mmCIF file of C-alpha atoms and ligand atoms in Angstrom:
data_model
loop_
_atom_site.group_PDB
_atom_site.id
_atom_site.type_symbol
_atom_site.label_atom_id
_atom_site.label_comp_id
_atom_site.label_asym_id
_atom_site.label_seq_id
_atom_site.Cartn_x
_atom_site.Cartn_y
_atom_site.Cartn_z
ATOM 1 C CA MET C 1 70.608 -61.719 -5.400
ATOM 2 C CA GLU C 2 70.708 -60.451 -9.012
ATOM 3 C CA PHE C 3 71.989 -56.961 -9.806
ATOM 4 C CA GLU C 4 72.566 -55.055 -13.043
ATOM 5 C CA ASN C 5 75.371 -52.732 -11.991
ATOM 6 C CA ILE C 6 77.215 -54.560 -9.239
ATOM 7 C CA LEU C 7 78.402 -58.057 -8.356
ATOM 8 C CA PHE C 8 77.763 -59.402 -4.876
ATOM 9 C CA GLU C 9 79.000 -62.743 -3.640
ATOM 10 C CA GLU C 10 80.108 -64.426 -0.448
ATOM 11 C CA ASN C 11 83.084 -66.718 -0.035
ATOM 12 C CA ASN C 12 84.907 -67.834 3.138
ATOM 13 C CA SER C 13 82.996 -65.284 5.265
ATOM 14 C CA ILE C 14 83.977 -62.388 2.977
ATOM 15 C CA GLY C 15 81.321 -60.387 1.132
ATOM 16 C CA TYR C 16 82.688 -59.202 -2.206
ATOM 17 C CA ILE C 17 80.862 -56.111 -3.464
ATOM 18 C CA THR C 18 82.146 -55.053 -6.880
ATOM 19 C CA ILE C 19 80.893 -52.110 -8.913
ATOM 20 C CA ASN C 20 80.401 -53.544 -12.374
ATOM 21 C CA ARG C 21 80.012 -50.941 -15.103
ATOM 22 C CA PRO C 22 83.509 -51.217 -16.605
ATOM 23 C CA SER C 23 82.519 -49.569 -19.920
ATOM 24 C CA LYS C 24 81.686 -46.407 -17.899
ATOM 25 C CA LEU C 25 84.700 -46.885 -15.605
ATOM 26 C CA ASN C 26 82.216 -47.972 -12.901
ATOM 27 C CA ALA C 27 80.727 -44.458 -12.609
ATOM 28 C CA LEU C 28 78.125 -44.274 -9.857
ATOM 29 C CA ASN C 29 74.675 -43.591 -11.257
ATOM 30 C CA ARG C 30 71.517 -43.573 -9.173
ATOM 31 C CA ALA C 31 70.713 -47.228 -9.953
ATOM 32 C CA THR C 32 74.196 -48.349 -8.875
ATOM 33 C CA ILE C 33 73.918 -46.455 -5.593
ATOM 34 C CA GLY C 34 70.524 -48.132 -4.999
ATOM 35 C CA GLU C 35 71.968 -51.577 -5.674
ATOM 36 C CA LEU C 36 74.977 -50.917 -3.437
ATOM 37 C CA ASN C 37 72.572 -49.918 -0.688
ATOM 38 C CA GLU C 38 70.653 -53.205 -1.130
ATOM 39 C CA ALA C 39 73.862 -55.257 -1.125
ATOM 40 C CA PHE C 40 75.142 -53.602 2.059
ATOM 41 C CA GLU C 41 71.781 -54.042 3.795
ATOM 42 C CA SER C 42 71.748 -57.700 2.822
ATOM 43 C CA ALA C 43 75.370 -58.133 3.996
ATOM 44 C CA ARG C 44 74.434 -56.508 7.305
ATOM 45 C CA GLU C 45 71.887 -59.279 7.998
ATOM 46 C CA ASP C 46 73.947 -62.155 6.593
ATOM 47 C CA ARG C 47 75.654 -63.906 9.500
ATOM 48 C CA ASP C 48 77.973 -65.712 7.069
ATOM 49 C CA ILE C 49 79.543 -62.395 6.039
ATOM 50 C CA LYS C 50 82.103 -60.968 8.438
ATOM 51 C CA VAL C 51 84.144 -58.566 6.292
ATOM 52 C CA ILE C 52 83.372 -56.691 3.054
ATOM 53 C CA ILE C 53 85.847 -56.161 0.222
ATOM 54 C CA LEU C 54 84.672 -53.324 -2.010
ATOM 55 C CA SER C 55 86.213 -53.021 -5.454
ATOM 56 C CA GLY C 56 85.587 -52.163 -9.106
ATOM 57 C CA SER C 57 85.399 -54.433 -12.157
ATOM 58 C CA GLY C 58 87.937 -54.324 -14.931
ATOM 59 C CA GLU C 59 91.553 -53.280 -14.906
ATOM 60 C CA LYS C 60 91.106 -49.551 -15.227
ATOM 61 C CA ALA C 61 88.902 -48.199 -12.481
ATOM 62 C CA PHE C 62 87.667 -48.590 -8.953
ATOM 63 C CA VAL C 63 85.025 -45.903 -9.645
ATOM 64 C CA ALA C 64 85.664 -42.867 -11.912
ATOM 65 C CA GLY C 65 83.136 -40.732 -10.066
ATOM 66 C CA ALA C 66 79.469 -39.958 -9.907
ATOM 67 C CA ASP C 67 77.838 -40.392 -13.319
ATOM 68 C CA ILE C 68 78.251 -36.946 -14.862
ATOM 69 C CA SER C 69 75.681 -37.676 -17.595
ATOM 70 C CA GLU C 70 72.968 -38.037 -14.936
ATOM 71 C CA PHE C 71 73.379 -34.688 -13.191
ATOM 72 C CA ALA C 72 74.551 -32.351 -15.970
ATOM 73 C CA GLU C 73 71.098 -30.708 -16.211
ATOM 74 C CA PHE C 74 70.275 -30.605 -12.481
ATOM 75 C CA SER C 75 68.942 -27.530 -10.640
ATOM 76 C CA PRO C 76 70.441 -26.458 -7.252
ATOM 77 C CA GLU C 77 67.589 -28.262 -5.435
ATOM 78 C CA GLU C 78 68.127 -31.449 -7.418
ATOM 79 C CA GLY C 79 71.877 -31.204 -6.757
ATOM 80 C CA GLN C 80 71.273 -30.890 -3.035
ATOM 81 C CA ARG C 81 68.933 -33.871 -3.086
ATOM 82 C CA LEU C 82 71.476 -35.944 -5.058
ATOM 83 C CA ALA C 83 74.166 -35.340 -2.431
ATOM 84 C CA ALA C 84 71.835 -35.852 0.545
ATOM 85 C CA GLU C 85 70.319 -39.076 -0.790
ATOM 86 C CA GLY C 86 73.689 -40.472 -1.847
ATOM 87 C CA GLN C 87 75.246 -39.762 1.541
ATOM 88 C CA GLU C 88 72.312 -41.304 3.392
ATOM 89 C CA LYS C 89 71.865 -44.356 1.168
ATOM 90 C CA LEU C 90 75.461 -45.305 0.575
ATOM 91 C CA PHE C 91 78.334 -43.255 1.969
ATOM 92 C CA ASP C 92 77.080 -43.052 5.562
ATOM 93 C CA VAL C 93 75.962 -46.686 5.390
ATOM 94 C CA VAL C 94 79.488 -47.750 4.417
ATOM 95 C CA ALA C 95 81.214 -45.513 6.980
ATOM 96 C CA ASN C 96 78.990 -46.738 9.825
ATOM 97 C CA PHE C 97 78.754 -50.343 8.656
ATOM 98 C CA PRO C 98 79.130 -52.656 11.666
ATOM 99 C CA LYS C 99 81.378 -55.063 9.753
ATOM 100 C CA PRO C 100 84.796 -53.989 8.422
ATOM 101 C CA VAL C 101 84.733 -52.584 4.887
ATOM 102 C CA ILE C 102 88.058 -52.678 3.020
ATOM 103 C CA ALA C 103 88.230 -50.679 -0.211
ATOM 104 C CA ALA C 104 90.539 -52.332 -2.742
ATOM 105 C CA VAL C 105 91.318 -49.453 -5.090
ATOM 106 C CA ASN C 106 92.210 -51.055 -8.402
ATOM 107 C CA GLY C 107 92.555 -48.047 -10.750
ATOM 108 C CA PHE C 108 90.906 -44.635 -11.019
ATOM 109 C CA ALA C 109 89.153 -43.552 -7.802
ATOM 110 C CA LEU C 110 87.906 -40.098 -8.676
ATOM 111 C CA GLY C 111 85.217 -37.864 -7.235
ATOM 112 C CA GLY C 112 82.442 -40.097 -5.874
ATOM 113 C CA GLY C 113 84.802 -43.054 -6.368
ATOM 114 C CA LEU C 114 87.414 -41.667 -3.989
ATOM 115 C CA GLU C 115 84.589 -40.588 -1.668
ATOM 116 C CA LEU C 116 83.321 -44.175 -1.636
ATOM 117 C CA ALA C 117 86.811 -45.516 -0.916
ATOM 118 C CA MET C 118 87.180 -42.933 1.861
ATOM 119 C CA ALA C 119 83.868 -43.967 3.418
ATOM 120 C CA ALA C 120 85.288 -47.510 3.741
ATOM 121 C CA HIS C 121 87.074 -48.279 7.017
ATOM 122 C CA PHE C 122 90.458 -48.432 5.316
ATOM 123 C CA ARG C 123 91.922 -48.606 1.827
ATOM 124 C CA ILE C 124 94.565 -50.557 -0.022
ATOM 125 C CA ALA C 125 95.562 -49.792 -3.607
ATOM 126 C CA SER C 126 97.160 -51.348 -6.655
ATOM 127 C CA ASN C 127 100.205 -49.542 -8.009
ATOM 128 C CA ASN C 128 98.213 -48.359 -11.063
ATOM 129 C CA ALA C 129 95.612 -46.538 -8.911
ATOM 130 C CA ARG C 130 95.000 -42.809 -9.413
ATOM 131 C CA MET C 131 93.040 -40.845 -6.843
ATOM 132 C CA GLY C 132 91.565 -37.378 -6.805
ATOM 133 C CA LEU C 133 88.566 -35.130 -6.305
ATOM 134 C CA PRO C 134 88.225 -33.410 -9.713
ATOM 135 C CA GLU C 135 84.803 -31.830 -9.026
ATOM 136 C CA VAL C 136 85.904 -28.174 -9.203
ATOM 137 C CA SER C 137 87.070 -28.840 -12.775
ATOM 138 C CA LEU C 138 83.366 -29.441 -13.501
ATOM 139 C CA GLY C 139 82.222 -26.341 -11.618
ATOM 140 C CA VAL C 140 80.906 -28.271 -8.625
ATOM 141 C CA ILE C 141 82.349 -29.411 -5.275
ATOM 142 C CA PRO C 142 82.583 -32.921 -3.816
ATOM 143 C CA GLY C 143 79.107 -33.865 -2.543
ATOM 144 C CA TYR C 144 79.479 -37.357 -1.123
ATOM 145 C CA GLY C 145 81.539 -36.451 1.931
ATOM 146 C CA GLY C 146 84.823 -35.615 0.173
ATOM 147 C CA THR C 147 85.312 -32.197 1.743
ATOM 148 C CA GLN C 148 85.021 -33.819 5.178
ATOM 149 C CA ARG C 149 86.706 -37.208 4.838
ATOM 150 C CA LEU C 150 89.720 -36.175 2.723
ATOM 151 C CA PRO C 151 91.019 -33.664 5.336
ATOM 152 C CA GLN C 152 90.414 -36.293 8.049
ATOM 153 C CA LEU C 153 92.668 -38.725 6.197
ATOM 154 C CA VAL C 154 95.398 -36.576 4.618
ATOM 155 C CA GLY C 155 95.243 -33.354 6.658
ATOM 156 C CA LYS C 156 93.702 -30.036 5.703
ATOM 157 C CA GLY C 157 96.541 -28.623 3.605
ATOM 158 C CA LYS C 158 96.939 -31.654 1.331
ATOM 159 C CA ALA C 159 93.155 -31.988 1.026
ATOM 160 C CA MET C 160 92.805 -28.326 0.067
ATOM 161 C CA GLU C 161 95.525 -28.752 -2.558
ATOM 162 C CA MET C 162 93.923 -31.895 -4.014
ATOM 163 C CA ILE C 163 90.453 -30.340 -4.099
ATOM 164 C CA MET C 164 91.608 -26.979 -5.506
ATOM 165 C CA THR C 165 93.914 -28.384 -8.201
ATOM 166 C CA ALA C 166 91.438 -31.168 -9.102
ATOM 167 C CA GLY C 167 94.557 -33.239 -9.742
ATOM 168 C CA MET C 168 95.216 -36.938 -9.287
ATOM 169 C CA ILE C 169 97.802 -38.564 -7.044
ATOM 170 C CA ASP C 170 99.266 -42.016 -7.586
ATOM 171 C CA ALA C 171 99.185 -44.903 -5.125
ATOM 172 C CA LYS C 172 102.658 -44.176 -3.743
ATOM 173 C CA GLU C 173 101.762 -40.571 -2.916
ATOM 174 C CA ALA C 174 98.408 -41.696 -1.509
ATOM 175 C CA LYS C 175 100.273 -44.016 0.863
ATOM 176 C CA GLU C 176 102.686 -41.272 1.895
ATOM 177 C CA HIS C 177 99.708 -39.154 2.946
ATOM 178 C CA GLY C 178 97.824 -41.939 4.745
ATOM 179 C CA LEU C 179 95.050 -42.142 2.170
ATOM 180 C CA VAL C 180 95.802 -45.827 1.566
ATOM 181 C CA ASN C 181 97.465 -48.248 3.964
ATOM 182 C CA HIS C 182 99.206 -50.585 1.514
ATOM 183 C CA VAL C 183 100.178 -50.592 -2.162
ATOM 184 C CA THR C 184 100.633 -53.743 -4.181
ATOM 185 C CA THR C 185 100.456 -55.061 -7.737
ATOM 186 C CA PRO C 186 97.047 -55.334 -9.442
ATOM 187 C CA GLU C 187 97.253 -59.164 -9.241
ATOM 188 C CA GLU C 188 98.012 -59.116 -5.520
ATOM 189 C CA LEU C 189 95.365 -56.539 -4.577
ATOM 190 C CA ILE C 190 92.429 -58.843 -3.766
ATOM 191 C CA PRO C 191 94.703 -61.504 -2.185
ATOM 192 C CA LEU C 192 96.129 -58.783 0.082
ATOM 193 C CA ALA C 193 92.609 -57.622 1.010
ATOM 194 C CA GLU C 194 91.737 -61.268 1.765
ATOM 195 C CA LYS C 195 94.854 -61.669 3.919
ATOM 196 C CA LEU C 196 93.922 -58.568 5.937
ATOM 197 C CA ALA C 197 90.311 -59.787 6.192
ATOM 198 C CA GLY C 198 91.648 -63.126 7.480
ATOM 199 C CA LYS C 199 93.635 -61.389 10.233
ATOM 200 C CA ILE C 200 90.576 -59.341 11.195
ATOM 201 C CA MET C 201 88.347 -62.422 11.341
ATOM 202 C CA ASN C 202 90.569 -64.070 13.969
ATOM 203 C CA ASN C 203 89.190 -61.482 16.386
ATOM 204 C CA SER C 204 85.820 -60.818 17.979
ATOM 205 C CA MET C 205 83.506 -59.363 15.345
ATOM 206 C CA VAL C 206 81.268 -58.022 18.139
ATOM 207 C CA ALA C 207 84.196 -56.099 19.612
ATOM 208 C CA ILE C 208 85.168 -54.899 16.130
ATOM 209 C CA ALA C 209 81.640 -53.511 15.545
ATOM 210 C CA ALA C 210 81.907 -51.642 18.863
ATOM 211 C CA ALA C 211 85.365 -50.325 17.935
ATOM 212 C CA ILE C 212 84.059 -49.017 14.575
ATOM 213 C CA LYS C 213 81.318 -47.151 16.446
ATOM 214 C CA ALA C 214 83.767 -45.652 18.946
ATOM 215 C CA VAL C 215 86.330 -44.593 16.315
ATOM 216 C CA ASN C 216 83.612 -43.034 14.138
ATOM 217 C CA ALA C 217 82.294 -41.090 17.137
ATOM 218 C CA ASN C 218 85.424 -38.945 16.929
ATOM 219 C CA TYR C 219 84.200 -37.572 13.610
ATOM 220 C CA GLN C 220 80.580 -36.836 14.545
ATOM 221 C CA THR C 221 79.624 -33.433 15.824
ATOM 222 C CA GLY C 222 77.753 -33.238 19.110
ATOM 223 C CA ILE C 223 79.001 -36.647 20.223
ATOM 224 C CA ASN C 224 81.741 -37.183 22.795
ATOM 225 C CA GLY C 225 83.892 -40.020 21.459
ATOM 226 C CA PHE C 226 85.451 -40.729 24.861
ATOM 227 C CA GLU C 227 81.978 -41.276 26.310
ATOM 228 C CA VAL C 228 81.045 -43.582 23.430
ATOM 229 C CA GLU C 229 84.264 -45.493 24.050
ATOM 230 C CA ILE C 230 83.479 -45.906 27.764
ATOM 231 C CA GLU C 231 79.963 -47.124 26.928
ATOM 232 C CA GLU C 232 81.118 -49.582 24.251
ATOM 233 C CA PHE C 233 83.989 -50.783 26.454
ATOM 234 C CA GLY C 234 81.511 -51.513 29.245
ATOM 235 C CA SER C 235 79.079 -53.291 26.921
ATOM 236 C CA SER C 236 81.870 -55.598 25.739
ATOM 237 C CA PHE C 237 81.975 -57.147 29.218
ATOM 238 C CA GLY C 238 78.462 -58.511 28.675
ATOM 239 C CA THR C 239 79.266 -60.408 25.470
ATOM 240 C CA GLU C 240 79.949 -64.113 25.019
ATOM 241 C CA ASP C 241 82.959 -63.127 22.893
ATOM 242 C CA PHE C 242 84.504 -61.390 25.922
ATOM 243 C CA LYS C 243 84.033 -64.522 28.071
ATOM 244 C CA GLU C 244 85.576 -66.650 25.329
ATOM 245 C CA GLY C 245 88.451 -64.243 24.570
ATOM 246 C CA THR C 246 89.527 -63.851 28.186
ATOM 247 C CA SER C 247 89.113 -67.520 29.113
ATOM 248 C CA ALA C 248 91.041 -68.619 25.992
ATOM 249 C CA PHE C 249 93.877 -66.282 26.959
ATOM 250 C CA LEU C 250 93.949 -67.493 30.570
ATOM 251 C CA ASN C 251 93.846 -71.140 29.444
ATOM 252 C CA LYS C 252 96.554 -70.573 26.830
ATOM 253 C CA ARG C 253 94.403 -71.643 23.894
ATOM 254 C CA LYS C 254 93.221 -69.945 20.700
ATOM 255 C CA ALA C 255 89.883 -68.164 21.075
ATOM 256 C CA ASP C 256 86.902 -69.460 19.126
ATOM 257 C CA PHE C 257 84.560 -66.480 19.195
ATOM 258 C CA PRO C 258 80.822 -67.237 19.017
ATOM 259 C CA GLY C 259 80.204 -63.741 17.573
ATOM 260 C CA LYS C 260 77.672 -62.798 20.242
HETATM 261 N N1 COA I 1 80.533 -40.210 -15.377
HETATM 262 C C1 COA I 1 80.019 -40.709 -16.499
HETATM 263 N N2 COA I 1 80.725 -41.387 -17.402
HETATM 264 C C2 COA I 1 82.032 -41.567 -17.160
HETATM 265 C C3 COA I 1 82.651 -41.062 -16.012
HETATM 266 C C4 COA I 1 81.844 -40.369 -15.084
HETATM 267 N N3 COA I 1 82.330 -39.879 -13.938
HETATM 268 N N4 COA I 1 83.966 -41.392 -16.041
HETATM 269 C C5 COA I 1 84.153 -42.070 -17.186
HETATM 270 N N5 COA I 1 82.989 -42.181 -17.873
HETATM 271 C C6 COA I 1 82.761 -42.853 -19.154
HETATM 272 C C7 COA I 1 83.232 -41.990 -20.319
HETATM 273 O O1 COA I 1 82.255 -41.044 -20.671
HETATM 274 C C8 COA I 1 83.422 -43.066 -21.379
HETATM 275 O O2 COA I 1 82.150 -43.424 -21.897
HETATM 276 P P1 COA I 1 81.919 -43.603 -23.484
HETATM 277 O O3 COA I 1 82.886 -44.686 -23.884
HETATM 278 O O4 COA I 1 80.497 -44.002 -23.602
HETATM 279 O O5 COA I 1 82.258 -42.277 -24.106
HETATM 280 C C9 COA I 1 83.942 -44.256 -20.588
HETATM 281 O O6 COA I 1 83.540 -44.027 -19.236
HETATM 282 C C10 COA I 1 85.438 -44.405 -20.638
HETATM 283 O O7 COA I 1 86.036 -43.182 -20.191
HETATM 284 P P2 COA I 1 87.127 -42.367 -21.035
HETATM 285 O O8 COA I 1 87.044 -40.938 -20.610
HETATM 286 O O9 COA I 1 86.989 -42.651 -22.493
HETATM 287 O O10 COA I 1 88.469 -43.037 -20.503
HETATM 288 P P3 COA I 1 89.917 -42.380 -20.456
HETATM 289 O O11 COA I 1 90.850 -43.490 -20.132
HETATM 290 O O12 COA I 1 90.190 -41.582 -21.683
HETATM 291 O O13 COA I 1 89.880 -41.351 -19.214
HETATM 292 C C11 COA I 1 89.333 -40.639 -16.980
HETATM 293 C C12 COA I 1 89.728 -41.810 -17.918
HETATM 294 C C13 COA I 1 89.022 -41.235 -15.609
HETATM 295 C C14 COA I 1 90.522 -39.694 -16.863
HETATM 296 C C15 COA I 1 88.107 -39.897 -17.559
HETATM 297 O O14 COA I 1 87.097 -40.844 -17.861
HETATM 298 C C16 COA I 1 87.501 -38.864 -16.635
HETATM 299 O O15 COA I 1 88.084 -37.788 -16.455
HETATM 300 N N6 COA I 1 86.329 -39.183 -16.028
HETATM 301 C C17 COA I 1 85.587 -38.271 -15.208
HETATM 302 C C18 COA I 1 86.242 -38.147 -13.843
HETATM 303 C C19 COA I 1 85.504 -37.141 -13.000
HETATM 304 O O16 COA I 1 85.494 -35.947 -13.249
HETATM 305 N N7 COA I 1 84.880 -37.646 -11.931
HETATM 306 C C20 COA I 1 84.192 -36.832 -10.969
HETATM 307 C C21 COA I 1 82.763 -36.772 -11.256
HETATM 308 S S1 COA I 1 81.937 -35.752 -10.063
#
């Protein structure tokens, strides 16, 4: 699959999706969001891909935000459409993706960039990463889920402070507040993501997809997460992975999950 603004490759069951506009610090324009949507949809169908590592090209940025040059002249209606389409095409797709998505934050993750990292299932960062939601400094608010996902991850008070000051926090502070799970050197960032992906892939990917659904249910209005959990728990009993996982345990051998 050939893209202009992203790189997409598969290796050892990992799908590497990398935003690739380093001269613009990987800013998310409409075309890039479209290509990311295509890559995720293709990864969804690809049985060889079990985990996604999402990152940015170059040494400076994960993603420095939505592309400001594209929306500077927008009307309120166009602004609303931009946020709605972006959330539907990319941010909700990532958050609800049935395979684990690890964001490897390798530099600036600002505005839409931090929102993209927050849509991922969890985040790790290099020690040169800088994260923030600077939208109010531009006279706008976060529009790709930032006002919702940042308080979920760091708590309301810290999120309010970050959004209101439009400031950046470094990787160490991000870890202290639960925004990222691990901090490492830039060189070790992708290897660490691969190590975590490797641990994940030892388990049942069918059960993991069900767990993602149940955890996400906690954050959706009008849905009772406990009921979703009961339903997904029950469904697990009908999978081949469950038969394999339990029989491997009882026979004291390592499970070899068929992924069904
Ligand atoms: N949208 C569009 N272009 C962007 C961008 C964005 N969000 N972020 C960076 N760029 C572009 C710059 O315009 C510049 O392009 P140019 O070389 O054609 O002029 C290029 O990327 C490099 O950025 P530059 O600002 O020169 O790098 P820097 O190291 O001096 O500063 C930042 C880095 C991240 C502090 C700065 O680029 C910045 O503040 N970006 C905007 C962040 C933001 O507000 N994001 C939220 C958007 S809603």
